[in-house]
Coordinates of C-alpha atoms and ligand atoms in Angstrom, one line a residue:
X1 CA -34.5 0.1 -0.9
X2 CA -34.8 2.6 -3.7
X3 CA -31.1 2.8 -4.4
X4 CA -30.7 -1.0 -5.0
X5 CA -33.5 -1.5 -7.5
X6 CA -32.2 0.2 -10.6
X7 CA -28.5 -0.3 -10.1
X8 CA -25.9 1.7 -11.9
X9 CA -22.4 0.4 -12.1
X10 CA -20.5 3.1 -13.9
X11 CA -17.1 1.5 -13.6
X12 CA -18.3 -1.6 -15.5
X13 CA -21.4 -0.8 -17.6
X14 CA -23.5 -3.6 -18.9
X15 CA -23.6 -3.2 -22.6
X16 CA -26.3 -4.1 -25.0
X17 CA -25.8 -4.8 -28.7
X18 CA -23.8 -7.9 -28.1
X19 CA -26.7 -10.2 -27.3
X20 CA -29.5 -11.5 -29.5
X21 CA -32.2 -14.1 -29.3
X22 CA -32.0 -17.3 -31.4
X23 CA -34.1 -20.3 -32.0
X24 CA -32.6 -23.5 -30.5
X25 CA -33.5 -25.6 -33.5
X26 CA -30.3 -25.9 -35.6
X27 CA -32.4 -26.3 -38.8
X28 CA -34.1 -22.9 -38.1
X29 CA -31.7 -20.7 -36.1
X30 CA -33.9 -17.7 -36.7
X31 CA -32.6 -14.7 -34.8
X32 CA -34.4 -11.9 -33.0
X33 CA -33.3 -8.5 -31.6
X34 CA -32.8 -8.6 -27.8
X35 CA -35.6 -6.0 -27.3
X36 CA -38.3 -8.3 -28.7
X37 CA -40.7 -10.1 -26.4
X38 CA -41.3 -13.7 -27.4
X39 CA -41.4 -17.1 -25.7
X40 CA -41.1 -19.1 -28.9
X41 CA -39.6 -18.8 -32.4
X42 CA -41.9 -17.0 -34.8
X43 CA -40.7 -19.2 -37.7
X44 CA -40.8 -22.7 -36.2
X45 CA -42.3 -22.4 -32.7
X46 CA -39.3 -23.9 -31.0
X47 CA -37.8 -22.5 -27.8
X48 CA -35.5 -19.4 -27.9
X49 CA -32.0 -18.9 -26.4
X50 CA -30.1 -15.8 -25.6
X51 CA -26.8 -15.8 -27.5
X52 CA -23.9 -13.5 -27.4
X53 CA -21.3 -12.2 -29.8
X54 CA -18.5 -13.2 -27.4
X55 CA -15.9 -11.5 -29.6
X56 CA -17.4 -8.1 -28.5
X57 CA -17.4 -8.9 -24.8
X58 CA -14.5 -8.5 -22.5
X59 CA -14.7 -11.8 -20.6
X60 CA -12.2 -12.3 -17.8
X61 CA -9.3 -14.6 -18.7
X62 CA -9.8 -16.8 -15.7
X63 CA -12.9 -17.6 -13.6
X64 CA -10.9 -16.5 -10.6
X65 CA -10.9 -12.9 -12.0
X66 CA -14.5 -12.8 -10.9
X67 CA -13.3 -12.8 -7.3
X68 CA -12.2 -9.1 -7.7
X69 CA -15.9 -8.2 -8.2
X70 CA -16.3 -8.8 -4.4
X71 CA -14.1 -5.8 -3.7
X72 CA -16.9 -3.7 -5.1
X73 CA -19.7 -5.1 -3.0
X74 CA -20.9 -1.5 -2.3
X75 CA -22.1 -1.5 -6.0
X76 CA -25.5 -3.2 -6.2
X77 CA -24.5 -4.9 -9.4
X78 CA -21.5 -6.5 -7.8
X79 CA -23.3 -7.3 -4.6
X80 CA -25.8 -9.4 -6.6
X81 CA -24.8 -13.0 -6.9
X82 CA -26.3 -12.9 -10.4
X83 CA -25.1 -9.6 -11.9
X84 CA -21.5 -9.8 -10.6
X85 CA -21.1 -12.4 -13.3
X86 CA -22.6 -9.9 -15.8
X87 CA -19.8 -10.5 -18.4
X88 CA -21.5 -13.9 -18.8
X89 CA -25.1 -12.6 -18.7
X90 CA -24.8 -9.5 -20.7
X91 CA -28.0 -8.4 -22.4
X92 CA -29.2 -5.3 -20.5
X93 CA -28.0 -1.7 -20.2
X94 CA -26.9 -0.9 -16.6
X95 CA -29.7 1.6 -15.9
X96 CA -32.3 -1.1 -16.6
X97 CA -30.8 -3.8 -14.5
X98 CA -33.1 -4.9 -11.6
X99 CA -31.6 -6.4 -8.4
X100 CA -32.8 -6.9 -4.9
X101 CA -29.6 -8.5 -3.7
X102 CA -30.4 -12.0 -5.0
X103 CA -27.9 -14.8 -5.1
X104 CA -26.2 -14.5 -1.6
X105 CA -26.3 -18.3 -1.3
X106 CA -24.1 -20.9 0.3
X107 CA -22.3 -24.1 -0.8
X108 CA -22.0 -26.3 2.3
X109 CA -20.0 -29.4 2.7
X110 CA -22.5 -31.7 4.4
X111 CA -20.9 -34.7 6.0
X112 CA -24.0 -36.1 7.7
X113 CA -25.9 -36.0 4.4
X114 CA -22.8 -37.5 2.7
X115 CA -23.1 -40.5 5.0
X116 CA -26.8 -40.8 4.2
X117 CA -26.2 -40.7 0.5
X118 CA -23.1 -43.0 0.7
X119 CA -20.5 -40.5 -0.4
X120 CA -17.1 -40.3 1.2
X121 CA -16.7 -37.6 3.8
X122 CA -16.1 -34.2 2.2
X123 CA -17.5 -35.2 -1.1
X124 CA -21.2 -34.1 -0.8
X125 CA -22.1 -30.4 -1.1
X126 CA -25.4 -28.7 -0.7
X127 CA -26.1 -25.5 -2.7
X128 CA -28.6 -23.6 -0.6
X129 CA -30.7 -21.5 -3.0
X130 CA -33.4 -21.1 -0.4
X131 CA -31.3 -18.2 0.9
X132 CA -32.5 -16.0 -1.9
X133 CA -34.7 -13.0 -0.9
X134 CA -38.0 -14.8 -1.8
X135 CA -36.7 -18.1 -0.5
X136 CA -36.0 -20.0 -3.7
X137 CA -33.6 -20.2 -6.7
X138 CA -36.2 -18.4 -8.8
X139 CA -34.8 -15.0 -7.9
X140 CA -31.7 -15.8 -10.0
X141 CA -33.8 -16.0 -13.1
X142 CA -36.5 -13.6 -12.1
X143 CA -34.1 -10.6 -11.8
X144 CA -33.0 -11.3 -15.3
X145 CA -36.5 -11.7 -16.8
X146 CA -37.8 -8.8 -14.8
X147 CA -34.9 -6.7 -16.1
X148 CA -35.8 -7.6 -19.7
X149 CA -39.4 -6.8 -19.0
X150 CA -38.4 -3.4 -17.7
X151 CA -36.1 -2.9 -20.7
X152 CA -39.1 -3.5 -23.0
X153 CA -41.4 -1.2 -21.0
X154 CA -43.7 -3.8 -19.7
X155 CA -46.2 -2.7 -17.1
X156 CA -47.7 -6.1 -16.3
X157 CA -45.9 -9.5 -15.8
X158 CA -47.5 -12.9 -15.4
X159 CA -46.6 -16.5 -14.6
X160 CA -48.1 -19.8 -13.9
X161 CA -46.6 -21.3 -10.8
X162 CA -46.4 -24.1 -8.4
X163 CA -45.6 -21.3 -5.9
X164 CA -42.0 -20.2 -6.1
X165 CA -42.0 -18.4 -9.4
X166 CA -45.1 -16.5 -8.3
X167 CA -43.5 -15.6 -4.9
X168 CA -40.5 -14.3 -6.7
X169 CA -42.4 -12.3 -9.4
X170 CA -44.6 -10.9 -6.7
X171 CA -41.6 -9.8 -4.7
X172 CA -39.8 -8.1 -7.6
X173 CA -43.0 -6.4 -8.5
X174 CA -43.8 -5.1 -5.1
X175 CA -40.2 -4.1 -4.2
X176 CA -39.6 -2.2 -7.4
X177 CA -43.2 -1.0 -8.1
X178 CA -42.2 -1.3 -11.8
X179 CA -45.1 -3.5 -12.8
X180 CA -48.1 -5.4 -11.6
X181 CA -47.7 -9.1 -11.0
X182 CA -50.4 -11.5 -12.2
X183 CA -50.0 -15.1 -11.1
X184 CA -51.9 -18.2 -12.2
X185 CA -51.9 -21.1 -9.6
X186 CA -53.7 -24.4 -9.6
X187 CA -56.4 -24.4 -7.0
X188 CA -55.2 -26.2 -3.8
X189 CA -51.9 -26.9 -5.6
X190 CA -49.5 -24.6 -3.9
X191 CA -48.2 -24.7 -0.3
X192 CA -49.3 -22.0 2.1
X193 CA -45.8 -20.6 2.5
X194 CA -45.6 -19.7 -1.1
X195 CA -49.3 -18.6 -1.4
X196 CA -48.8 -16.3 1.6
X197 CA -46.0 -14.5 -0.2
X198 CA -47.9 -13.8 -3.4
X199 CA -50.9 -12.6 -1.4
X200 CA -49.0 -10.4 0.9
X201 CA -46.8 -8.9 -1.8
X202 CA -50.0 -7.8 -3.6
X203 CA -50.0 -10.0 -6.7
X204 CA -53.2 -10.4 -8.6
X205 CA -53.8 -14.1 -7.9
X206 CA -55.8 -16.1 -10.3
X207 CA -56.7 -19.5 -8.7
X208 CA -57.5 -21.8 -11.5
X209 CA -59.6 -24.9 -11.3
X210 CA -56.8 -27.1 -12.5
X211 CA -53.1 -27.9 -12.0
X212 CA -49.9 -26.3 -13.0
X213 CA -50.0 -27.8 -16.5
X214 CA -53.4 -26.3 -17.0
X215 CA -52.3 -22.9 -15.6
X216 CA -49.3 -22.9 -17.9
X217 CA -51.4 -23.3 -21.0
X218 CA -53.8 -20.5 -19.8
X219 CA -51.2 -18.0 -18.9
X220 CA -49.5 -18.4 -22.3
X221 CA -52.9 -17.7 -24.0
X222 CA -53.7 -14.8 -21.7
X223 CA -50.4 -13.1 -21.9
X224 CA -50.3 -13.3 -25.7
X225 CA -53.9 -11.9 -26.0
X226 CA -53.4 -9.1 -23.5
X227 CA -49.8 -8.3 -24.2
X228 CA -48.6 -9.2 -20.7
X229 CA -44.9 -10.1 -20.2
X230 CA -44.5 -13.8 -19.4
X231 CA -41.8 -14.7 -16.8
X232 CA -42.0 -18.5 -16.7
X233 CA -38.8 -20.2 -17.5
X234 CA -40.0 -20.6 -21.1
X235 CA -38.7 -17.0 -21.2
X236 CA -35.1 -17.3 -22.2
X237 CA -33.9 -14.5 -20.0
X238 CA -34.9 -16.5 -16.9
X239 CA -32.4 -19.2 -18.0
X240 CA -29.6 -16.6 -18.3
X241 CA -30.0 -15.5 -14.7
X242 CA -30.2 -19.1 -13.5
X243 CA -26.8 -19.8 -15.1
X244 CA -25.3 -17.9 -12.1
X245 CA -26.1 -20.7 -9.7
X246 CA -23.4 -22.8 -11.4
X247 CA -21.0 -19.8 -11.4
X248 CA -21.4 -19.5 -7.6
X249 CA -20.9 -23.3 -7.2
X250 CA -17.6 -23.1 -9.1
X251 CA -16.7 -20.0 -7.1
X252 CA -17.3 -21.8 -3.8
X253 CA -15.2 -24.7 -5.0
X254 CA -12.4 -22.2 -5.9
X255 CA -13.1 -22.8 -9.5
X256 CA -12.7 -26.5 -9.5
X257 CA -15.3 -28.3 -11.5
X258 CA -17.2 -31.0 -9.4
X259 CA -18.0 -34.4 -10.8
X260 CA -21.8 -34.2 -10.5
X261 CA -24.5 -31.6 -10.3
X262 CA -27.8 -33.1 -9.1
X263 CA -30.9 -31.0 -9.5
X264 CA -34.7 -31.6 -9.1
X265 CA -36.5 -31.5 -12.4
X266 CA -39.9 -29.8 -12.8
X267 CA -40.3 -27.3 -15.7
X268 CA -36.6 -28.0 -16.4
X269 CA -35.4 -24.5 -16.4
X270 CA -32.6 -25.1 -13.9
X271 CA -31.2 -28.1 -15.7
X272 CA -31.4 -26.2 -19.0
X273 CA -29.6 -23.2 -17.5
X274 CA -26.9 -25.3 -15.9
X275 CA -26.1 -27.1 -19.2
X276 CA -25.9 -23.7 -21.0
X277 CA -23.7 -22.3 -18.3
X278 CA -21.2 -25.1 -18.6
X279 CA -21.3 -25.1 -22.4
X280 CA -20.5 -21.4 -22.5
X281 CA -17.7 -21.6 -19.9
X282 CA -16.1 -24.5 -21.9
X283 CA -16.5 -22.5 -25.2
X284 CA -14.8 -19.5 -23.6
X285 CA -12.0 -21.7 -22.2
X286 CA -12.9 -20.8 -18.6
X287 CA -13.3 -24.4 -17.6
X288 CA -11.6 -27.5 -19.0
X289 CA -14.3 -30.0 -18.4
X290 CA -18.0 -30.2 -17.9
X291 CA -19.5 -32.0 -14.8
X292 CA -22.1 -34.7 -15.2
X293 CA -25.7 -33.7 -14.7
X294 CA -28.4 -35.7 -12.9
X295 CA -32.0 -34.5 -13.1
X296 CA -34.3 -36.0 -10.6
X297 CA -38.1 -36.2 -11.1
X298 CA -40.6 -37.1 -8.5
X299 CA -42.1 -40.5 -9.3
X300 CA -45.6 -38.9 -9.5
X301 CA -44.4 -36.4 -12.1
X302 CA -41.8 -38.3 -14.2
X303 CA -42.2 -37.2 -17.8
X304 CA -38.5 -36.6 -18.3
X305 CA -37.6 -39.9 -16.8
X306 CA -40.1 -41.7 -18.9
X307 CA -39.0 -40.1 -22.1
X308 CA -35.2 -40.0 -21.5
X309 CA -34.6 -43.2 -19.6
X310 CA -37.4 -45.5 -20.8
X311 CA -38.1 -44.3 -24.4
X312 CA -34.7 -43.2 -25.4
X313 CA -35.5 -39.6 -26.2
X314 CA -32.3 -37.6 -26.9
X315 CA -31.3 -34.2 -28.1
X316 CA -29.9 -35.7 -31.4
X317 CA -28.1 -32.5 -32.5
X318 CA -31.3 -30.5 -32.0
X319 CA -33.6 -32.9 -33.8
X320 CA -35.2 -34.9 -30.9
X321 CA -37.9 -37.3 -31.9
X322 CA -41.0 -35.2 -31.6
X323 CA -43.3 -38.2 -32.1
X324 CA -42.0 -39.8 -28.8
X325 CA -43.0 -36.6 -27.0
X326 CA -46.4 -36.2 -28.6
X327 CA -47.3 -39.9 -28.2
X328 CA -46.4 -39.7 -24.5
X329 CA -48.5 -36.6 -24.0
X330 CA -51.4 -38.3 -25.9
X331 CA -51.1 -41.2 -23.5
X332 CA -51.2 -38.9 -20.5
X333 CA -54.4 -37.3 -22.0
X334 CA -55.9 -40.7 -22.7
X335 CA -55.3 -41.9 -19.1
X336 CA -56.4 -38.5 -17.8
X337 CA -53.1 -38.7 -15.9
X338 CA -52.3 -35.7 -13.6
X339 CA -49.0 -35.1 -11.9
X340 CA -49.2 -36.0 -8.2
X341 CA -46.4 -35.6 -5.6
X342 CA -45.8 -34.2 -2.1
X343 CA -43.1 -32.2 -3.8
X344 CA -45.7 -29.8 -5.2
X345 CA -43.0 -27.5 -6.7
X346 CA -42.2 -30.2 -9.3
X347 CA -45.7 -31.5 -9.7
X348 CA -45.5 -31.0 -13.5
X349 CA -46.2 -33.4 -16.3
X350 CA -45.5 -31.1 -19.3
X351 CA -42.2 -29.4 -18.7
X352 CA -41.8 -26.4 -21.0
X353 CA -38.0 -26.6 -21.3
X354 CA -37.9 -30.3 -22.2
X355 CA -35.8 -29.7 -25.3
X356 CA -33.3 -27.4 -23.7
X357 CA -33.0 -30.0 -20.9
X358 CA -32.2 -32.7 -23.5
X359 CA -29.5 -30.4 -24.8
X360 CA -28.1 -30.0 -21.3
X361 CA -28.2 -33.8 -20.7
X362 CA -26.4 -34.3 -24.0
X363 CA -23.7 -31.7 -23.1
X364 CA -23.2 -33.0 -19.6
X365 CA -23.4 -36.7 -20.2
X366 CA -26.5 -36.6 -18.1
X367 CA -28.8 -39.1 -16.4
X368 CA -32.4 -38.9 -15.2
X369 CA -33.9 -40.6 -12.2
X370 CA -37.2 -40.6 -10.3
X371 CA -37.6 -40.9 -6.6
X372 CA -40.7 -41.6 -4.5
X373 CA -42.3 -39.2 -2.0
X374 CA -41.1 -41.5 0.8
X375 CA -37.5 -41.1 -0.5
X376 CA -37.9 -37.4 -0.9
X377 CA -39.2 -36.9 2.6
X378 CA -36.5 -39.0 4.2
X379 CA -33.9 -37.1 2.3
X380 CA -35.5 -33.8 3.4
X381 CA -35.4 -34.9 7.0
X382 CA -31.7 -35.6 6.7
X383 CA -31.0 -32.3 5.1
X384 CA -33.1 -30.5 7.7
X385 CA -31.3 -32.3 10.6
X386 CA -28.2 -30.4 9.4
X387 CA -29.8 -27.1 10.3
X388 CA -30.5 -25.4 7.0
X389 CA -33.5 -27.2 5.7
X390 CA -35.3 -27.3 2.4
X391 CA -38.7 -27.9 0.9
X392 CA -39.7 -31.3 -0.4
X393 CA -38.9 -30.7 -4.1
X394 CA -35.4 -29.7 -3.2
X395 CA -34.7 -32.9 -1.4
X396 CA -35.3 -34.8 -4.6
X397 CA -31.8 -33.9 -5.5
X398 CA -30.4 -35.6 -2.3
X399 CA -32.7 -38.6 -2.7
X400 CA -31.6 -38.9 -6.4
X401 CA -27.9 -38.7 -5.4
X402 CA -28.5 -41.6 -2.9
X403 CA -30.2 -43.6 -5.6
X404 CA -27.4 -43.0 -8.1
X405 CA -24.8 -43.9 -5.5
X406 CA -26.7 -47.2 -4.7
X407 CA -26.7 -48.0 -8.4
X408 CA -23.0 -47.3 -8.6
X409 CA -23.5 -44.5 -11.2
X410 CA -22.0 -42.1 -8.7
X411 CA -18.8 -43.3 -7.1
X412 CA -18.2 -42.6 -3.3
X413 CA -15.1 -40.6 -4.2
X414 CA -17.0 -38.3 -6.7
X415 CA -17.5 -34.7 -5.7
X416 CA -21.3 -34.2 -5.8
X417 CA -23.2 -31.0 -5.6
X418 CA -26.9 -31.3 -4.8
X419 CA -29.0 -28.1 -5.5
X420 CA -31.4 -27.3 -2.7
X421 CA -33.9 -25.1 -4.6
X422 CA -36.2 -23.8 -2.0
X423 CA -36.3 -22.9 1.7
X424 CA -37.6 -25.2 4.4
X425 CA -40.3 -22.8 5.5
X426 CA -42.0 -22.8 2.0
X427 CA -44.0 -25.9 2.9
X428 CA -44.4 -26.4 6.6
X429 CA -47.4 -28.7 6.1
X430 CA -45.3 -31.5 4.7
X431 CA -42.6 -31.1 7.3
X432 CA -44.9 -31.0 10.3
X433 CA -46.9 -34.0 8.9
X434 CA -43.6 -36.0 8.7
X435 CA -42.6 -35.2 12.3
X436 CA -46.1 -35.4 13.8
X437 CA -47.3 -37.8 16.5
X438 CA -50.8 -37.5 15.1
X439 CA -51.4 -40.6 12.9
X440 CA -54.5 -39.0 11.3
X441 CA -52.6 -35.9 10.3
X442 CA -49.8 -38.1 8.9
X443 CA -52.2 -40.2 6.9
X444 CA -54.1 -37.2 5.6
X445 CA -51.1 -35.4 4.3
X446 CA -48.6 -38.2 3.5
X447 CA -50.3 -41.6 3.7
X448 CA -52.4 -40.9 0.6
X449 CA -49.1 -40.4 -1.3
X450 CA -47.7 -43.8 -0.4
X451 CA -45.6 -42.5 2.5
X452 CA -45.8 -45.1 5.2
X453 CA -43.0 -44.2 7.6
X454 CA -41.1 -41.3 9.0
X455 CA -37.7 -43.0 9.8
X456 CA -36.0 -39.7 10.7
X457 CA -38.9 -38.0 12.5
X458 CA -38.2 -35.8 15.5
X459 CA -41.4 -36.0 17.4
X460 CA -42.7 -33.4 19.8
X461 CA -43.1 -34.7 23.4
X462 CA -46.5 -34.0 24.8
X463 CA -46.6 -33.2 28.5
X464 CA -49.3 -32.0 30.9
X465 CA -48.9 -28.5 32.3
X466 CA -47.0 -29.8 35.3
X467 CA -43.5 -28.8 36.4
X468 CA -42.4 -32.3 37.5
X469 CA -43.7 -33.9 34.4
X470 CA -41.9 -31.3 32.2
X471 CA -38.7 -31.9 34.0
X472 CA -39.1 -35.7 33.9
X473 CA -39.6 -35.5 30.1
X474 CA -36.5 -33.4 29.6
X475 CA -34.4 -35.8 31.7
X476 CA -35.7 -38.7 29.8
X477 CA -35.2 -37.4 26.3
X478 CA -32.1 -35.2 26.5
Ligands
F0G1 N1 -37.5 -26.9 -6.9 C1 -38.4 -25.9 -6.5 C2 -38.4 -25.5 -5.0 C3 -39.2 -25.3 -7.4 O1 -40.0 -24.3 -7.1 C4 -39.2 -25.7 -8.8 C5 -40.0 -25.1 -9.8 C6 -38.3 -26.7 -9.1 C7 -37.5 -27.3 -8.1 C8 -38.1 -27.2 -10.5 O2 -37.3 -26.4 -11.2 O3 -38.7 -25.9 -13.2 O4 -36.3 -25.4 -13.1 O5 -37.1 -27.8 -13.2 N2 -41.0 -24.4 -9.5 C9 -41.8 -23.7 -10.5 C10 -42.7 -22.7 -9.9 C11 -42.4 -24.5 -11.5 O6 -43.7 -22.3 -10.5 O7 -42.3 -22.1 -8.9 P1 -37.3 -26.4 -12.8

């Protein structure tokens, strides 16, 4: 592995000096050197972006020029599905870039899922980010944040997590041995698949008596006090890496822009990254139009839906109505409301990238919807029946597309890309409970969340240990 960690690409060096950090608030726009470590603007406290002086970057004339990068797959930086777009993610010198071969993902035309959603045959695509080395889309952003951490000499990196960020950080830390991973998780709040990764990869695992929102507050405090590098998606370098998911979607569609991107919304890093990717591609003249964006909340963790669709919160040229946000959070506190969904990855009530997501929704003429746990699990079963399954949170995108189709917002002839954010094996408990014949198990795991049926269950057939009975069962069911 040693040769793929700190990859050198002498024929196409990544240059620094063209990138800087900037506050997203247009009334502030404070800038920071790329080498500084911050998760918020020093002057106004708003989120930070990575910006580029594009006049100093040799960007290909056409997106299709990126295809030539494949001819150099023997170079780790060109093998990576993130760094082979480095002209569009250009903040690190080549000798600091970290890669473990992330981003070898697949865009699949899924006709059975299209039928379920109500799309015309050929118009529904699934982007399988579960194929990343740690099993989720997080590796796209983590390789970028980890690279920046390495650039700045960090020896410890931390995150709060619903499980996938922590698995990804733990993986990069243990593969590269460059820094110690410290992860904060809500006690009982992450699935075993994800927890097992962090434990086995050797991360220092802090199990907090609270949920993700509590862990997020604490990890920010702790990393600031102890000078630990924070890799949650509040870190603007994470967002840079996650732009590459959209570059690969375009690549798989031979550079044709789809009509819709549908993505689950948790901490809202992906949606923010996708919006930024399309805004930059449009600015650079590499695409001629921007797709529409649909962000899908779980009904039990629907802050974005409440604020955007119910209370009219908008980006407003960088001046969103902060009172709408603070009033909503005060209401949550008053009701002692906690996020609650089977899609534990998106069980988040206080998304840190809320404002960047509003910007993305503005740029992409976006919509937000919420879907129930029942809808999520049915959509997940349909995706899984196609052979490359996903975890519950990921299926929110498919359930959301189905809802938007039923509402007539998405037309059957629209080309729709649903992002499947995490691998099916991340959360076997939810999957097995859906397909189980054991009513008690079903009720324990799913019934308490309002899931009453498993319409697409594939139930195991119980047989005695008897040859005739086994053969009878096979004849009966196959
Ligand atoms: N899907 C999966 C599988 C996730 O793990 C997450 C986030 C999301 C969707 C939401 O993405 O935050 O970009 O809106 N998981 C984080 C974690 C919070 O800690 O692993 P987002």
